[in-house]
Coordinates of C-alpha atoms and ligand atoms in Angstrom, one line a residue:
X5 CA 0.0 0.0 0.0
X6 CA 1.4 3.2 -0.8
X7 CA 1.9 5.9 2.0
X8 CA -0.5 9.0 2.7
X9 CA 0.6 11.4 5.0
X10 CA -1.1 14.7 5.9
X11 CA -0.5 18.4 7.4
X12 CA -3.1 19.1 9.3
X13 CA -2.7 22.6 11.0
X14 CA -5.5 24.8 12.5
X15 CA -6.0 28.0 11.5
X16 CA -4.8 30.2 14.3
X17 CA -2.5 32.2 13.0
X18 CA 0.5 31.5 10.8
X19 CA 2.8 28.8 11.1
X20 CA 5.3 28.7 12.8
X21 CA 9.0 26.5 12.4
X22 CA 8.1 24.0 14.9
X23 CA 4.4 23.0 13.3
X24 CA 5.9 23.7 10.0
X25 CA 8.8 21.3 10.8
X26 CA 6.7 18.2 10.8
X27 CA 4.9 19.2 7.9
X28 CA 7.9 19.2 6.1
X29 CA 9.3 15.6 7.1
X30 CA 5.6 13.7 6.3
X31 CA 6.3 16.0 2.9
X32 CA 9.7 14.4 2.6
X33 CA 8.8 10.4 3.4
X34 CA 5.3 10.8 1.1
X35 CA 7.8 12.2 -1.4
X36 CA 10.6 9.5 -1.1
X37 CA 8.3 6.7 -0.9
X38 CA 6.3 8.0 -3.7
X39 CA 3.0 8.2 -2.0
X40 CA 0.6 11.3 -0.9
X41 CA 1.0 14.6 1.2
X42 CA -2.5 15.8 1.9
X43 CA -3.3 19.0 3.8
X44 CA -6.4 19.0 5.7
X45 CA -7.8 22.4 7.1
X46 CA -8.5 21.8 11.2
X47 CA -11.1 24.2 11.9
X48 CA -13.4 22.7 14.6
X49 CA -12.3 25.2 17.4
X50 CA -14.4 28.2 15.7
X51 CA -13.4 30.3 18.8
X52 CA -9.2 30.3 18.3
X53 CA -9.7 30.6 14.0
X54 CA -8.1 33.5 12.7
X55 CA -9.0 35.1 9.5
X56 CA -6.7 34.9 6.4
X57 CA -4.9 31.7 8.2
X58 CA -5.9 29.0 5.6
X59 CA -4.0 31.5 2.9
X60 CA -1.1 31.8 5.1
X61 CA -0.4 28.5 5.6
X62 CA -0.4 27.5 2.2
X63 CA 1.6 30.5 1.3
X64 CA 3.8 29.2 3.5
X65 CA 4.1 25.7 1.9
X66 CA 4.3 27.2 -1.6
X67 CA 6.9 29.9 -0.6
X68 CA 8.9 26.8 0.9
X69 CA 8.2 24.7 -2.3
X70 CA 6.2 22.3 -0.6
X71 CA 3.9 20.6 -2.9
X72 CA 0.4 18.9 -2.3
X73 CA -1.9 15.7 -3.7
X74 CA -5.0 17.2 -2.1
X75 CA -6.1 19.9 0.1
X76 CA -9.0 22.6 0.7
X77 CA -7.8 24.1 -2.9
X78 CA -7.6 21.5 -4.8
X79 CA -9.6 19.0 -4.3
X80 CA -9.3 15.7 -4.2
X81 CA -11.0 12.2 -3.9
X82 CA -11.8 12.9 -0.4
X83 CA -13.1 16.4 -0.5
X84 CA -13.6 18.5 1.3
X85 CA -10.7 19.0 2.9
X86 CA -12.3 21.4 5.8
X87 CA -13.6 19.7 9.0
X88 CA -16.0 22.5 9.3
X89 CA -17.4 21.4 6.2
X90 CA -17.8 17.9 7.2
X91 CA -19.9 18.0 9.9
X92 CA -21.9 15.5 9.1
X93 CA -19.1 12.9 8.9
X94 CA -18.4 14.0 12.6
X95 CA -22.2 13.4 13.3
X96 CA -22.3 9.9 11.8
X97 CA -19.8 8.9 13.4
X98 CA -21.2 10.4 17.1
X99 CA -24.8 8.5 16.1
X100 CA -22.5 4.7 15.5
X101 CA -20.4 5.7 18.8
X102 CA -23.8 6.2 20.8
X103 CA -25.3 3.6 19.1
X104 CA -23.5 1.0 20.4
X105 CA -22.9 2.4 23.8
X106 CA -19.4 3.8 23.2
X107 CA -20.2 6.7 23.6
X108 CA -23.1 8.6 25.5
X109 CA -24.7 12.4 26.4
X110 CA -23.7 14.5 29.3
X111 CA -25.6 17.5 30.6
X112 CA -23.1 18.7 32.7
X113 CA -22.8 22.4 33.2
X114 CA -19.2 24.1 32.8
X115 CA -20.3 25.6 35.8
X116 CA -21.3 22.1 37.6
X117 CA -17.8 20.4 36.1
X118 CA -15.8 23.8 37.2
X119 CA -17.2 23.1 40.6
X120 CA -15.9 19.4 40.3
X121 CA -12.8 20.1 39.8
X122 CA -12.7 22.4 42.6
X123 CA -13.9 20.0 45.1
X124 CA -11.5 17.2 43.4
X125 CA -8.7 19.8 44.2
X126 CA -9.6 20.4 48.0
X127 CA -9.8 17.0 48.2
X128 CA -6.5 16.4 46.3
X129 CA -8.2 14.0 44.4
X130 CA -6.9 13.7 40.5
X131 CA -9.2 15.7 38.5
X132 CA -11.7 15.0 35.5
X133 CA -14.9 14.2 35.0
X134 CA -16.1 11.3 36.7
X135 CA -19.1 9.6 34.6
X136 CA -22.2 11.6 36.1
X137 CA -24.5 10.9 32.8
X138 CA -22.6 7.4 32.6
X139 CA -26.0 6.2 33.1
X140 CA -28.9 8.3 32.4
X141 CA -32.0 6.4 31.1
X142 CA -32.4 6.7 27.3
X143 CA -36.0 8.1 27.5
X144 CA -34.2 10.8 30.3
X145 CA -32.0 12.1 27.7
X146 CA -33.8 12.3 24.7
X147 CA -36.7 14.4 27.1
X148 CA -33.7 16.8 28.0
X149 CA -32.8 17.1 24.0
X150 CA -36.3 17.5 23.4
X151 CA -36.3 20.0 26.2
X152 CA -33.7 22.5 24.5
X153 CA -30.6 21.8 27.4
X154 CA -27.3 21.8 26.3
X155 CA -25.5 18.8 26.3
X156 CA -21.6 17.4 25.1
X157 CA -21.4 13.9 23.6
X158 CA -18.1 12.1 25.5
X159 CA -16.4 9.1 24.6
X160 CA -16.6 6.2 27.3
X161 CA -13.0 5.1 28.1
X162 CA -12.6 1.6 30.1
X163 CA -12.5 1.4 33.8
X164 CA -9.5 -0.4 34.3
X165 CA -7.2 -2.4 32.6
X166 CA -4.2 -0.6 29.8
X167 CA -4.6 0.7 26.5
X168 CA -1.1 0.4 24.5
X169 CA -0.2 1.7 21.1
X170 CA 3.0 2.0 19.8
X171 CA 5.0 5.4 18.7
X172 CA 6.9 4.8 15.3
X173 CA 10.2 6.4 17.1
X174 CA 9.3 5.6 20.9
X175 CA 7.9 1.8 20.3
X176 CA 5.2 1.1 23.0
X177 CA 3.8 3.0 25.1
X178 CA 0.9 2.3 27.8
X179 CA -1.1 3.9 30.3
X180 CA -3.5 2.7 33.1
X181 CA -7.2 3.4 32.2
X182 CA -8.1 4.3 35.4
X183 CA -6.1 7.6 34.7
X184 CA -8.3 8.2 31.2
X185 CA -11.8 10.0 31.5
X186 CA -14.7 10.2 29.7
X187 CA -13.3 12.5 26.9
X188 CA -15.6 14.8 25.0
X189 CA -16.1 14.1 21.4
X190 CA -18.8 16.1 20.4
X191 CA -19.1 19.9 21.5
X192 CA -22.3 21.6 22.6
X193 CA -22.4 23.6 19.5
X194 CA -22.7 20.7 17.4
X195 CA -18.8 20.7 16.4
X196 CA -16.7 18.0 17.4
X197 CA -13.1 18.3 18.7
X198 CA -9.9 17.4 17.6
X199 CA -10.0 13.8 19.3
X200 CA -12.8 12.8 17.0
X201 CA -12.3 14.8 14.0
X202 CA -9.1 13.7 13.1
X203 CA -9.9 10.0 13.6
X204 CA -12.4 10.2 11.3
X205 CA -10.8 11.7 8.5
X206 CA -7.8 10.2 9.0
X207 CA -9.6 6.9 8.3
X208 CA -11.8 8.5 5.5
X209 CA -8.2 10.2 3.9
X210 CA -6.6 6.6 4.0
X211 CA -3.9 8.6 6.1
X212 CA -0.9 5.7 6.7
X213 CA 0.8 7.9 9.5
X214 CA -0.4 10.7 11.6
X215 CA 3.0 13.0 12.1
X216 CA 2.0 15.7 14.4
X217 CA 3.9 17.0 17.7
X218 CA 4.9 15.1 20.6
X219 CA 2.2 16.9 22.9
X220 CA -0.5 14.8 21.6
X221 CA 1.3 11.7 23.1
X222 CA -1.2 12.1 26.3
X223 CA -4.3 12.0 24.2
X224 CA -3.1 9.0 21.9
X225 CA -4.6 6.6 24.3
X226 CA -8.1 8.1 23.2
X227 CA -7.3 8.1 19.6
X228 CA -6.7 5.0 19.8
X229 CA -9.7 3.8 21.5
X230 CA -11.5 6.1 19.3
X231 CA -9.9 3.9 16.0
X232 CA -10.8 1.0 17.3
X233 CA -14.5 1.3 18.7
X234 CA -15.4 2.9 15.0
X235 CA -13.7 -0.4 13.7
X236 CA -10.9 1.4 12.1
X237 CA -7.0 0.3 11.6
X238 CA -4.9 3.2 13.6
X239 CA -2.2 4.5 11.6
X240 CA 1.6 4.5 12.9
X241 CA 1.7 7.1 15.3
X242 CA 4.6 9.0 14.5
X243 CA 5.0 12.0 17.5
X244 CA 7.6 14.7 16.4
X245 CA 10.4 16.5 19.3
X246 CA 10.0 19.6 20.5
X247 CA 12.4 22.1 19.2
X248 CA 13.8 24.2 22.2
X249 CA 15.4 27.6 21.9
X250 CA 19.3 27.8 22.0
X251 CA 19.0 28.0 26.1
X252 CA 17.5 24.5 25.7
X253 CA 14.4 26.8 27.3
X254 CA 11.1 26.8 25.3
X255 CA 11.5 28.4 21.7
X256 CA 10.6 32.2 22.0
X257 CA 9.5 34.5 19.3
X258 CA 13.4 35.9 19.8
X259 CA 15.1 32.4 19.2
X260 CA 13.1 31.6 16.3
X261 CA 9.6 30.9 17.1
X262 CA 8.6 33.2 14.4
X263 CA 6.2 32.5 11.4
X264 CA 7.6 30.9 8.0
X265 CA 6.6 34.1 6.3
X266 CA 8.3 36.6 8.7
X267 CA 11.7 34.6 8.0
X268 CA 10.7 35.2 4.3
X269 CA 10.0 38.7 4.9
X270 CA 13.4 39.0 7.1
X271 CA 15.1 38.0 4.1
X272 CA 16.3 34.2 4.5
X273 CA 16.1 31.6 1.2
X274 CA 13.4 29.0 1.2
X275 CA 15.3 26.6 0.3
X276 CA 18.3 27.6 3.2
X277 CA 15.3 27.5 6.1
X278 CA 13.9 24.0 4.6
X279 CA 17.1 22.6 4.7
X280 CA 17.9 24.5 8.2
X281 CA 14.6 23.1 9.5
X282 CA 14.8 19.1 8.4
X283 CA 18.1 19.0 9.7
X284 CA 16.3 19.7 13.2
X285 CA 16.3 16.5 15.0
X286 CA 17.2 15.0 11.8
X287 CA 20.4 14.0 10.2
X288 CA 21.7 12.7 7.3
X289 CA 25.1 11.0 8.6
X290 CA 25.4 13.3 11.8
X291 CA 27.8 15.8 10.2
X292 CA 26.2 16.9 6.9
X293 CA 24.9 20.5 7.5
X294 CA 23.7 21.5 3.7
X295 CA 21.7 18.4 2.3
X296 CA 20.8 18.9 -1.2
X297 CA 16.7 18.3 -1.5
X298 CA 17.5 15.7 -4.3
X299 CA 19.4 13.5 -1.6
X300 CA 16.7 14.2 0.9
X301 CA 14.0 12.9 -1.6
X302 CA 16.5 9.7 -1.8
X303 CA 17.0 9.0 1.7
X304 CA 14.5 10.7 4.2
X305 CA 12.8 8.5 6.5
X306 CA 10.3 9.4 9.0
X307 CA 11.4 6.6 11.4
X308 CA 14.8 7.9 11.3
X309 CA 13.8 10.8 13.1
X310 CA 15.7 11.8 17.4
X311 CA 13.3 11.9 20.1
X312 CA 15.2 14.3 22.0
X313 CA 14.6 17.7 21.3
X314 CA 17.1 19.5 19.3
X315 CA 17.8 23.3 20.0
X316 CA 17.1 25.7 17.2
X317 CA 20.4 27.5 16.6
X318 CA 20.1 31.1 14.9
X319 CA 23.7 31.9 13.9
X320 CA 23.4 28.5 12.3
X321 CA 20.4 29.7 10.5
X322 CA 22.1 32.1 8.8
X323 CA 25.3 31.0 8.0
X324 CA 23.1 28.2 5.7
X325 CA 21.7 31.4 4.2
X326 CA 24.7 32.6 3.1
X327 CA 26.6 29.2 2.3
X328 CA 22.8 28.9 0.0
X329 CA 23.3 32.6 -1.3
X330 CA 27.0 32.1 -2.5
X331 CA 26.1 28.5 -3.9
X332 CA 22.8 29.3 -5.6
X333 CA 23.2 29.8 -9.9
X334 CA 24.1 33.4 -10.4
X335 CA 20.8 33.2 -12.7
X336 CA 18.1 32.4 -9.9
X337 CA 20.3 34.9 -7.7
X338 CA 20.0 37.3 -9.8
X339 CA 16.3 36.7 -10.4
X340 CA 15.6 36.6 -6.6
X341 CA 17.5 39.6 -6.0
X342 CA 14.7 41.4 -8.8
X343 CA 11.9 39.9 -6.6
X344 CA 13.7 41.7 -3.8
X345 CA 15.1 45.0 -4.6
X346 CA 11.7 45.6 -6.7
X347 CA 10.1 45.5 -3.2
X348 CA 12.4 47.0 -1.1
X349 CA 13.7 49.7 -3.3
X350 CA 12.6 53.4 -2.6
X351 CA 9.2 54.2 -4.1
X352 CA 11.1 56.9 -6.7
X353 CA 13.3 53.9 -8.1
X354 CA 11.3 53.3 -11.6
X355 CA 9.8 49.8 -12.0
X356 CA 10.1 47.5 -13.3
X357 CA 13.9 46.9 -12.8
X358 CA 16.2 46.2 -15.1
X359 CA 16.9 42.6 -14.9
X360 CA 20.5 42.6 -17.4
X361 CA 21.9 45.8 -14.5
X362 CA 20.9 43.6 -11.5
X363 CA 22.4 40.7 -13.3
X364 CA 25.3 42.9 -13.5
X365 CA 25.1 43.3 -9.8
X366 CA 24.8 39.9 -8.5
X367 CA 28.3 38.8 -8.4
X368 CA 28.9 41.9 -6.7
X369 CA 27.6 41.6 -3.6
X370 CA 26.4 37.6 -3.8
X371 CA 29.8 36.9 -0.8
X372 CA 29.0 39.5 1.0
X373 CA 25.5 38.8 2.3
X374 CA 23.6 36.8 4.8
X375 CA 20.1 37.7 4.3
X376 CA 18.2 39.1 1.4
X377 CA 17.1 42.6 3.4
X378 CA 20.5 43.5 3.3
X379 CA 20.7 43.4 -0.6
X380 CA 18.7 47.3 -1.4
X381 CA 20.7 49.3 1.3
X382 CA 23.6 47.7 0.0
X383 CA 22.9 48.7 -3.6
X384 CA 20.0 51.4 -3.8
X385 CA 22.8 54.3 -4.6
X386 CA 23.4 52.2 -8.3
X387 CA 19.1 53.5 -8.5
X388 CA 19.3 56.3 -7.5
X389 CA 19.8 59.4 -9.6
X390 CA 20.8 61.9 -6.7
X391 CA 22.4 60.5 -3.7
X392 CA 23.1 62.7 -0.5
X393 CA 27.1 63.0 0.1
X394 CA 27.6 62.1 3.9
X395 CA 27.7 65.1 6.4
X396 CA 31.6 66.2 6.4
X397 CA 31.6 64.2 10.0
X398 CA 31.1 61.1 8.6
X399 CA 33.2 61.8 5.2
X400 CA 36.2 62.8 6.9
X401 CA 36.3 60.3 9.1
X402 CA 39.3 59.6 11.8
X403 CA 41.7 59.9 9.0
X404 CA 41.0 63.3 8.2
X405 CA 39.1 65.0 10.7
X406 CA 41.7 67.3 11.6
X407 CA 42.7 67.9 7.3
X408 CA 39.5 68.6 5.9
X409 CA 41.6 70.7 3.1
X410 CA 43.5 67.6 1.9
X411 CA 40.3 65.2 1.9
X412 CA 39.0 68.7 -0.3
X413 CA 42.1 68.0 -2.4
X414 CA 42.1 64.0 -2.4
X415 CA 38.3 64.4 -3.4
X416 CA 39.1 66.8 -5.9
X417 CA 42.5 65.2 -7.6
X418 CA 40.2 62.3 -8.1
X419 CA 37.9 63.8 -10.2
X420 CA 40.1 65.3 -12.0
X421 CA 42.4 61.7 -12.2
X422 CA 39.3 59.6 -13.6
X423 CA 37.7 62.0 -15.8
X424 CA 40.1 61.8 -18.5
X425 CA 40.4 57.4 -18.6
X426 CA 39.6 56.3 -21.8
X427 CA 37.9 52.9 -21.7
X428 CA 36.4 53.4 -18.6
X429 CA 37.2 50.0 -17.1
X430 CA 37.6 48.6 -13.8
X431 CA 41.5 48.1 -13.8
X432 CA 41.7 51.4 -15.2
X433 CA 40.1 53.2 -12.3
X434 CA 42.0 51.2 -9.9
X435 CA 45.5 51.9 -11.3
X436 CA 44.5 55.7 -11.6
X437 CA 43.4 55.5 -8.4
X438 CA 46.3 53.8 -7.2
X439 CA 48.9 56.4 -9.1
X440 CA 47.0 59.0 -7.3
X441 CA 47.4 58.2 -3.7
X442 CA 51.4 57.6 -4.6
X443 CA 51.8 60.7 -6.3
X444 CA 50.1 62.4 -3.3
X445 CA 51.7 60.3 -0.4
X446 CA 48.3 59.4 1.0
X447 CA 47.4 55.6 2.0
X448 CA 45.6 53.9 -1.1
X449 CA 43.0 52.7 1.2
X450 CA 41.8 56.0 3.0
X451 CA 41.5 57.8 -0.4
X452 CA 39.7 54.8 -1.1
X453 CA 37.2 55.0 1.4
X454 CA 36.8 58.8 0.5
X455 CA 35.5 57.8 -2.8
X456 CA 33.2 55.1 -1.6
X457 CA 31.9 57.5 0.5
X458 CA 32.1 60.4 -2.1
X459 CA 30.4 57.5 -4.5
X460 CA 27.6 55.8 -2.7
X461 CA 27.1 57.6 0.2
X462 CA 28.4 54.5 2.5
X463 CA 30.9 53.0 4.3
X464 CA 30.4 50.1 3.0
X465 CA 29.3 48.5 -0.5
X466 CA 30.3 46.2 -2.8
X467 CA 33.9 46.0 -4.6
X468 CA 34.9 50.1 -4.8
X469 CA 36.5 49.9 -8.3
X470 CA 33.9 47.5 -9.7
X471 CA 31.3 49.8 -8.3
X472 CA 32.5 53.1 -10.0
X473 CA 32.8 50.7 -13.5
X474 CA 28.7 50.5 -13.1
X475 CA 27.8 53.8 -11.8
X476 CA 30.0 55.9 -14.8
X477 CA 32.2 58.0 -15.3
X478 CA 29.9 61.2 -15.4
X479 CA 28.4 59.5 -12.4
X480 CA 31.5 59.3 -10.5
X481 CA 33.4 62.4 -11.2
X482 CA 30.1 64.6 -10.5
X483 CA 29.9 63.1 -7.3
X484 CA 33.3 63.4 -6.2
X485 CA 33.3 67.1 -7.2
X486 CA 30.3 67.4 -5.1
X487 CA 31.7 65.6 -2.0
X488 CA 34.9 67.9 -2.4
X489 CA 32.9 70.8 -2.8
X490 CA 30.5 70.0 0.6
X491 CA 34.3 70.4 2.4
X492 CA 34.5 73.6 0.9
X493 CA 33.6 75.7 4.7
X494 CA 35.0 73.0 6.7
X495 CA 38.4 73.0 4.5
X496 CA 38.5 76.6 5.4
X497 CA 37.8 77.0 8.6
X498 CA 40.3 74.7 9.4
Ligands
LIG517 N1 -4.9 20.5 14.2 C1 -3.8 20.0 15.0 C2 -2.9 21.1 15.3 O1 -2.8 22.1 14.6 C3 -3.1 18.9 14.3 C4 -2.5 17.8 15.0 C5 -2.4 16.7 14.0 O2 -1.6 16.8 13.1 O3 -3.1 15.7 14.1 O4 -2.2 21.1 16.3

């Protein structure tokens, strides 16, 4: 039988790496074992949904390149693929459970089982529901239905005795049933909750293995019972680590607990955070940082996978961005970099972009970048038509704070030195240059840095000589002449 695995995520927001995590790795085994990767929409808690979340999430999967058999917008032999909008699955299912006696009505209050639990607590008695409409005569509780009170249908767990099942990375794992209670599987507002939803469709989607976070480990025991009392095979129960921030704490929003999207926005590769992410609590020979996706779609196995939590490590994060940046084609580079700098550029850059100048870019400043954000501060002076030469503080520098009249000069010389190359060509300007700082007994690299700053109005940028090449000659010596000229009251008040 082939495998079917699914991401079932609820709408409550946007992913984040953790949830997304274990999507990816069902992805990866459906993929390698050429079976399904379904995405089912988990919307039964109407209180916690979130608008815009069903988008986000599969924004999230598309940005990453995740791909998917069936889902809420595509289709698929098992549509829909939105629990809200299979209530009547849910239903069925309830009618069978009660039926047979699995499963029965209770007509307790929140306020009478709040009350409960208080009393259990004073007591220091474990707390829980403890089977008050166990029992009620069936003529009782249809008269209360009939009657218009509110009532929860819950799921009748065995008094004693064990109920086993076995984790795909833990093997078995039991517990006592006389620590289980009555569980509710049907809400009062007709919607049932996770415990029941996901059994059912799970079994109606033909799922082979339910991959979902370690945290539903205590409920399994009810799934499980669940599976079996509507005569269904339970999938392998594969429970997924927790990833802890790089304190071995919990992950906070700081450490990484952000949203697949915001690390888009924040500049980082898909493919450099998919890789980052799988190698979480995963690993291909237990060195092996950057594993292409084609070797991953060879060899990734879900029952490979740690139990122990792994810690998510940030600096690690983005040194795979850059190692993904400097290795990518310089023709998708250049490509992403368009996406980029057409968004991030200032509003008065004209658009669209021309794609042959940022391809002339790329190589440029490809090594010396970690994240995409930094790509338009690091270039937008190549855009722009006026740039602002720095405030004499920042042009002078250390180096010449006390000689603004020879930063005037060295500002002024180099005009005057490049203006008249013929064949304006990188190794041209640099020799000029070069000539110019020996003839003039100044170190190369602080009339250097004057020009950069003269040039593109920052301390730092890509290649100096190679950057001049692209912004011009008229470019250049205007801008020098202008940085020289800004020095003009300093020079002489000095
Ligand atoms: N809807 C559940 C959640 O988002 C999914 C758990 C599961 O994958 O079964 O946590």
């Amino acid at each position: 039988m082939s495998v079917r695995l699914r991401y079932a995520p609820s709408p409550t927001g946007d992913p984040h790496v953790g949830n997304i995590r274990t999507a990816l790795w069902a992805w990866l085994h459906a993929r390698r074992h050429g079976g399904d990767f379904i995405v089912r929409l988990e919307d039964t808690d109407q209180s916690r949904a979130v608008d815009g979340s069903l988008e986000r999430i599969l924004a999230s999967l598309r940005w990453l390149g995740v791909d998917w058999d069936e889902g809420p917008d595509i289709g698929g032999p098992h549509a829909p693929y939105v629990q809200s909008q299979r209530l009547h699955r849910y239903h069925a299912a309830v009618e069978e459970l009660v039926g047979g006696g699995a499963a029965y009505r209770c007509f307790c209050t929140p306020e009478e089982l709040s009350a409960l639990r208080k009393q259990q607590q004073a007591e220091k008695r474990p707390t829980g529901y403890e089977g008050t409409c166990r029992a009620l005569p069936s003529a009782e509780v249809t008269s209360r239905i009939a009657g218009g009170e509110a009532s929860v249908v819950r799921f009748r767990m065995p008094d004693d005795g064990v109920t086993a099942f076995t984790d795909a990375l833990r093997g078995e794992i039991s517990v006592d049933n006389s620590t289980q209670e009555d569980f509710v599987i049907l809400k009062s507002d007709g919607f049932p909750t996770y415990h029941l939803a996901h059994v059912v469709d799970d079994h109606a989607m033909e799922i082979t293995h339910i991959t979902r976070g370690e945290e539903w480990i205590p409920s399994a025991p009810r799934h499980v019972r669940l599976f079996e009392a509507l005569d269904y095979d339970v999938p392998e129960l594969v429970h997924t680590p927790v990833i802890l921030g790089p304190d071995g704490g919990k992950l906070s929003k700081r450490h990484g607990a952000k949203s697949v999207l915001e690390y888009a926005e924040d500049g980082y590769i898909a493919a450099a955070l998919l890789n980052f992410l799988i190698n979480i609590g995963w690993s291909l020979d237990g060195e092996t940082e950057v594993v292409p996706l084609e070797k991953l779609l060879e060899v990734f196995d879900i029952h490979d996978l740690g139990v122990s939590p792994a810690a998510f490590d940030t600096t690690k994060l983005e040194w795979m961005n850059g190692v993904y940046l400097r290795e990518m084609p310089e023709r998708l580079l250049s490509e992403l970099f368009a996406v980029r700098l057409e968004r991030d550029l200032p509003g008065d850059v004209a658009r669209p972009l021309d794609r042959a100048f940022v391809e002339e870019l790329t190589p440029l400043v490809r090594e010396r970048m970690k994240l995409l954000s930094e790509l338009a501060p690091m270039v937008d002076f190549f855009f722009a038509t006026d740039i602002a030469t720095p405030d004499s503080g920042a042009l002078l520098g250390k180096r010449y704070r006390k000689r603004p009249d020879v930063a005037r000069g060295l500002l002024a010389a180099a005009a005057d030195g490049i203006e008249g190359i013929e064949g304006w060509a990188v190794e041209l300007i640099e020799s000029r240059l070069r000539e110019l700082a020996a003839e003039l007994e100044e170190k190369p690299g602080d009339l250097f840095m004057l020009c950069r700053l003269a040039v593109t109005g920052k301390p730092v940028t890509p290649p100096l000589f190679e950057t001049m090449e692209i912004v011009g000659p008229e470019r250049c010596v205007e801008r020098l002449r202008a940085a020289a000229s800004s020095l003009d009251s300093v020079a002489t008040e000095a």
